[in-house]
Amino acid sequence: MSKSVLRINEDISRELSALLRNIKDPRVNQGMISITAVETSNDLSVSKVYLSVLNLQSRNDFMKGIKSASGHLRFELGRALSLRHTPQLIFELDDSLEHGAKINAILSELEIPADEEVEDAVD
């Protein structure tokens, strides 16, 4: 991936983060939204935006709301960035943060003996 595409990915991520905070649609405002990654095609026609939403109530409603807002977001993104053509935005939910939190909760519930207890059991 070229340096210019990487820079554009960072710019899109930064600008969309600000724009997402201003969406009034209750379907989108279900929790704290984070952009985990942006992948723009080499021809700059499409950007895949990966979103993580903390405390998401309805995945279906969120996706409908974000899809409904995508035209407005693309327009505002085009105004903020000086690109010849603003890429089409495709939004995907990224569950990796939520998955990591579940794993962390499971690990914290495990009863792992301290090092001294392990040495006593071996002797």
C-alpha positions as protocol buffer text, in pm:
chain_id: "A"
residue {
  index: 1
  type: MET
  ca { x: 0 y: 0 z: 0 }
}
residue {
  index: 2
  type: SER
  ca { x: 139 y: 339 z: -96 }
}
residue {
  index: 3
  type: LYS
  ca { x: 221 y: 615 z: 149 }
}
residue {
  index: 4
  type: SER
  ca { x: -48 y: 838 z: 1 }
}
residue {
  index: 5
  type: VAL
  ca { x: -318 y: 574 z: 60 }
}
residue {
  index: 6
  type: LEU
  ca { x: -196 y: 527 z: 418 }
}
residue {
  index: 7
  type: ARG
  ca { x: -213 y: 904 z: 472 }
}
residue {
  index: 8
  type: ILE
  ca { x: -562 y: 915 z: 322 }
}
residue {
  index: 9
  type: ASN
  ca { x: -669 y: 630 z: 553 }
}
residue {
  index: 10
  type: GLU
  ca { x: -548 y: 831 z: 853 }
}
residue {
  index: 11
  type: ASP
  ca { x: -720 y: 1148 z: 729 }
}
residue {
  index: 12
  type: ILE
  ca { x: -1049 y: 965 z: 671 }
}
residue {
  index: 13
  type: SER
  ca { x: -1028 y: 807 z: 1016 }
}
residue {
  index: 14
  type: ARG
  ca { x: -960 y: 1141 z: 1185 }
}
residue {
  index: 15
  type: GLU
  ca { x: -1234 y: 1330 z: 1000 }
}
residue {
  index: 16
  type: LEU
  ca { x: -1496 y: 1055 z: 1034 }
}
residue {
  index: 17
  type: SER
  ca { x: -1429 y: 1030 z: 1408 }
}
residue {
  index: 18
  type: ALA
  ca { x: -1527 y: 1394 z: 1443 }
}
residue {
  index: 19
  type: LEU
  ca { x: -1825 y: 1361 z: 1208 }
}
residue {
  index: 20
  type: LEU
  ca { x: -1965 y: 1052 z: 1383 }
}
residue {
  index: 21
  type: ARG
  ca { x: -1994 y: 1246 z: 1710 }
}
residue {
  index: 22
  type: ASN
  ca { x: -2237 y: 1487 z: 1544 }
}
residue {
  index: 23
  type: ILE
  ca { x: -2483 y: 1231 z: 1404 }
}
residue {
  index: 24
  type: LYS
  ca { x: -2822 y: 1280 z: 1567 }
}
residue {
  index: 25
  type: ASP
  ca { x: -2975 y: 947 z: 1459 }
}
residue {
  index: 26
  type: PRO
  ca { x: -3059 y: 744 z: 1774 }
}
residue {
  index: 27
  type: ARG
  ca { x: -2988 y: 423 z: 1583 }
}
residue {
  index: 28
  type: VAL
  ca { x: -2626 y: 534 z: 1551 }
}
residue {
  index: 29
  type: ASN
  ca { x: -2591 y: 690 z: 1899 }
}
residue {
  index: 30
  type: GLN
  ca { x: -2613 y: 362 z: 2089 }
}
residue {
  index: 31
  type: GLY
  ca { x: -2274 y: 373 z: 2254 }
}
residue {
  index: 32
  type: MET
  ca { x: -1918 y: 492 z: 2219 }
}
residue {
  index: 33
  type: ILE
  ca { x: -1807 y: 459 z: 1855 }
}
residue {
  index: 34
  type: SER
  ca { x: -1441 y: 405 z: 1766 }
}
residue {
  index: 35
  type: ILE
  ca { x: -1290 y: 368 z: 1423 }
}
residue {
  index: 36
  type: THR
  ca { x: -1053 y: 73 z: 1446 }
}
residue {
  index: 37
  type: ALA
  ca { x: -929 y: 79 z: 1085 }
}
residue {
  index: 38
  type: VAL
  ca { x: -982 y: 231 z: 742 }
}
residue {
  index: 39
  type: GLU
  ca { x: -885 y: 47 z: 425 }
}
residue {
  index: 40
  type: THR
  ca { x: -902 y: 249 z: 104 }
}
residue {
  index: 41
  type: SER
  ca { x: -864 y: 86 z: -236 }
}
residue {
  index: 42
  type: ASN
  ca { x: -561 y: 186 z: -444 }
}
residue {
  index: 43
  type: ASP
  ca { x: -782 y: 373 z: -692 }
}
residue {
  index: 44
  type: LEU
  ca { x: -938 y: 565 z: -397 }
}
residue {
  index: 45
  type: SER
  ca { x: -1291 y: 472 z: -504 }
}
residue {
  index: 46
  type: VAL
  ca { x: -1392 y: 278 z: -192 }
}
residue {
  index: 47
  type: SER
  ca { x: -1302 y: 305 z: 176 }
}
residue {
  index: 48
  type: LYS
  ca { x: -1395 y: 28 z: 414 }
}
residue {
  index: 49
  type: VAL
  ca { x: -1438 y: 173 z: 764 }
}
residue {
  index: 50
  type: TYR
  ca { x: -1425 y: -67 z: 1059 }
}
residue {
  index: 51
  type: LEU
  ca { x: -1622 y: 53 z: 1361 }
}
residue {
  index: 52
  type: SER
  ca { x: -1625 y: -71 z: 1716 }
}
residue {
  index: 53
  type: VAL
  ca { x: -1922 y: 29 z: 1931 }
}
residue {
  index: 54
  type: LEU
  ca { x: -1904 y: -12 z: 2306 }
}
residue {
  index: 55
  type: ASN
  ca { x: -2242 y: -105 z: 2465 }
}
residue {
  index: 56
  type: LEU
  ca { x: -2414 y: -165 z: 2131 }
}
residue {
  index: 57
  type: GLN
  ca { x: -2783 y: -245 z: 2189 }
}
residue {
  index: 58
  type: SER
  ca { x: -2896 y: -338 z: 1837 }
}
residue {
  index: 59
  type: ARG
  ca { x: -2646 y: -432 z: 1569 }
}
residue {
  index: 60
  type: ASN
  ca { x: -2917 y: -430 z: 1301 }
}
residue {
  index: 61
  type: ASP
  ca { x: -3048 y: -82 z: 1389 }
}
residue {
  index: 62
  type: PHE
  ca { x: -2694 y: 56 z: 1411 }
}
residue {
  index: 63
  type: MET
  ca { x: -2603 y: -72 z: 1065 }
}
residue {
  index: 64
  type: LYS
  ca { x: -2926 y: 69 z: 917 }
}
residue {
  index: 65
  type: GLY
  ca { x: -2859 y: 406 z: 1081 }
}
residue {
  index: 66
  type: ILE
  ca { x: -2495 y: 426 z: 972 }
}
residue {
  index: 67
  type: LYS
  ca { x: -2588 y: 323 z: 617 }
}
residue {
  index: 68
  type: SER
  ca { x: -2854 y: 594 z: 614 }
}
residue {
  index: 69
  type: ALA
  ca { x: -2597 y: 852 z: 730 }
}
residue {
  index: 70
  type: SER
  ca { x: -2323 y: 738 z: 490 }
}
residue {
  index: 71
  type: GLY
  ca { x: -2422 y: 982 z: 213 }
}
residue {
  index: 72
  type: HIS
  ca { x: -2408 y: 1277 z: 452 }
}
residue {
  index: 73
  type: LEU
  ca { x: -2079 y: 1152 z: 598 }
}
residue {
  index: 74
  type: ARG
  ca { x: -1929 y: 1115 z: 250 }
}
residue {
  index: 75
  type: PHE
  ca { x: -2040 y: 1467 z: 156 }
}
residue {
  index: 76
  type: GLU
  ca { x: -1891 y: 1618 z: 473 }
}
residue {
  index: 77
  type: LEU
  ca { x: -1575 y: 1412 z: 429 }
}
residue {
  index: 78
  type: GLY
  ca { x: -1538 y: 1549 z: 75 }
}
residue {
  index: 79
  type: ARG
  ca { x: -1565 y: 1903 z: 210 }
}
residue {
  index: 80
  type: ALA
  ca { x: -1304 y: 1838 z: 481 }
}
residue {
  index: 81
  type: LEU
  ca { x: -1049 y: 1655 z: 263 }
}
residue {
  index: 82
  type: SER
  ca { x: -915 y: 1789 z: -62 }
}
residue {
  index: 83
  type: LEU
  ca { x: -949 y: 1480 z: -277 }
}
residue {
  index: 84
  type: ARG
  ca { x: -1045 y: 1476 z: -643 }
}
residue {
  index: 85
  type: HIS
  ca { x: -1310 y: 1211 z: -569 }
}
residue {
  index: 86
  type: THR
  ca { x: -1438 y: 1122 z: -224 }
}
residue {
  index: 87
  type: PRO
  ca { x: -1439 y: 743 z: -181 }
}
residue {
  index: 88
  type: GLN
  ca { x: -1761 y: 552 z: -126 }
}
residue {
  index: 89
  type: LEU
  ca { x: -1786 y: 456 z: 243 }
}
residue {
  index: 90
  type: ILE
  ca { x: -1858 y: 99 z: 341 }
}
residue {
  index: 91
  type: PHE
  ca { x: -1903 y: 44 z: 714 }
}
residue {
  index: 92
  type: GLU
  ca { x: -1826 y: -284 z: 891 }
}
residue {
  index: 93
  type: LEU
  ca { x: -1865 y: -362 z: 1260 }
}
residue {
  index: 94
  type: ASP
  ca { x: -1543 y: -474 z: 1427 }
}
residue {
  index: 95
  type: ASP
  ca { x: -1613 y: -693 z: 1729 }
}
residue {
  index: 96
  type: SER
  ca { x: -1248 y: -741 z: 1824 }
}
residue {
  index: 97
  type: LEU
  ca { x: -1256 y: -497 z: 2120 }
}
residue {
  index: 98
  type: GLU
  ca { x: -1572 y: -658 z: 2259 }
}
residue {
  index: 99
  type: HIS
  ca { x: -1424 y: -1003 z: 2202 }
}
residue {
  index: 100
  type: GLY
  ca { x: -1104 y: -898 z: 2382 }
}
residue {
  index: 101
  type: ALA
  ca { x: -1307 y: -765 z: 2676 }
}
residue {
  index: 102
  type: LYS
  ca { x: -1489 y: -1101 z: 2706 }
}
residue {
  index: 103
  type: ILE
  ca { x: -1158 y: -1289 z: 2702 }
}
residue {
  index: 104
  type: ASN
  ca { x: -1019 y: -1052 z: 2963 }
}
residue {
  index: 105
  type: ALA
  ca { x: -1325 y: -1110 z: 3186 }
}
residue {
  index: 106
  type: ILE
  ca { x: -1287 y: -1488 z: 3153 }
}
residue {
  index: 107
  type: LEU
  ca { x: -916 y: -1471 z: 3237 }
}
residue {
  index: 108
  type: SER
  ca { x: -979 y: -1252 z: 3541 }
}
residue {
  index: 109
  type: GLU
  ca { x: -1226 y: -1511 z: 3676 }
}
residue {
  index: 110
  type: LEU
  ca { x: -970 y: -1793 z: 3659 }
}
residue {
  index: 111
  type: GLU
  ca { x: -809 y: -1895 z: 3984 }
}
residue {
  index: 112
  type: ILE
  ca { x: -441 y: -1912 z: 3898 }
}
residue {
  index: 113
  type: PRO
  ca { x: -215 y: -1999 z: 4192 }
}
residue {
  index: 114
  type: ALA
  ca { x: 71 y: -1764 z: 4274 }
}
residue {
  index: 115
  type: ASP
  ca { x: 427 y: -1877 z: 4189 }
}
residue {
  index: 116
  type: GLU
  ca { x: 498 y: -1985 z: 4549 }
}
residue {
  index: 117
  type: GLU
  ca { x: 194 y: -2213 z: 4553 }
}
residue {
  index: 118
  type: VAL
  ca { x: 302 y: -2374 z: 4226 }
}
residue {
  index: 119
  type: GLU
  ca { x: 653 y: -2444 z: 4363 }
}
residue {
  index: 120
  type: ASP
  ca { x: 504 y: -2602 z: 4679 }
}
residue {
  index: 121
  type: ALA
  ca { x: 281 y: -2828 z: 4469 }
}
residue {
  index: 122
  type: VAL
  ca { x: 575 y: -2947 z: 4257 }
}
residue {
  index: 123
  type: ASP
  ca { x: 794 y: -3041 z: 4560 }
}
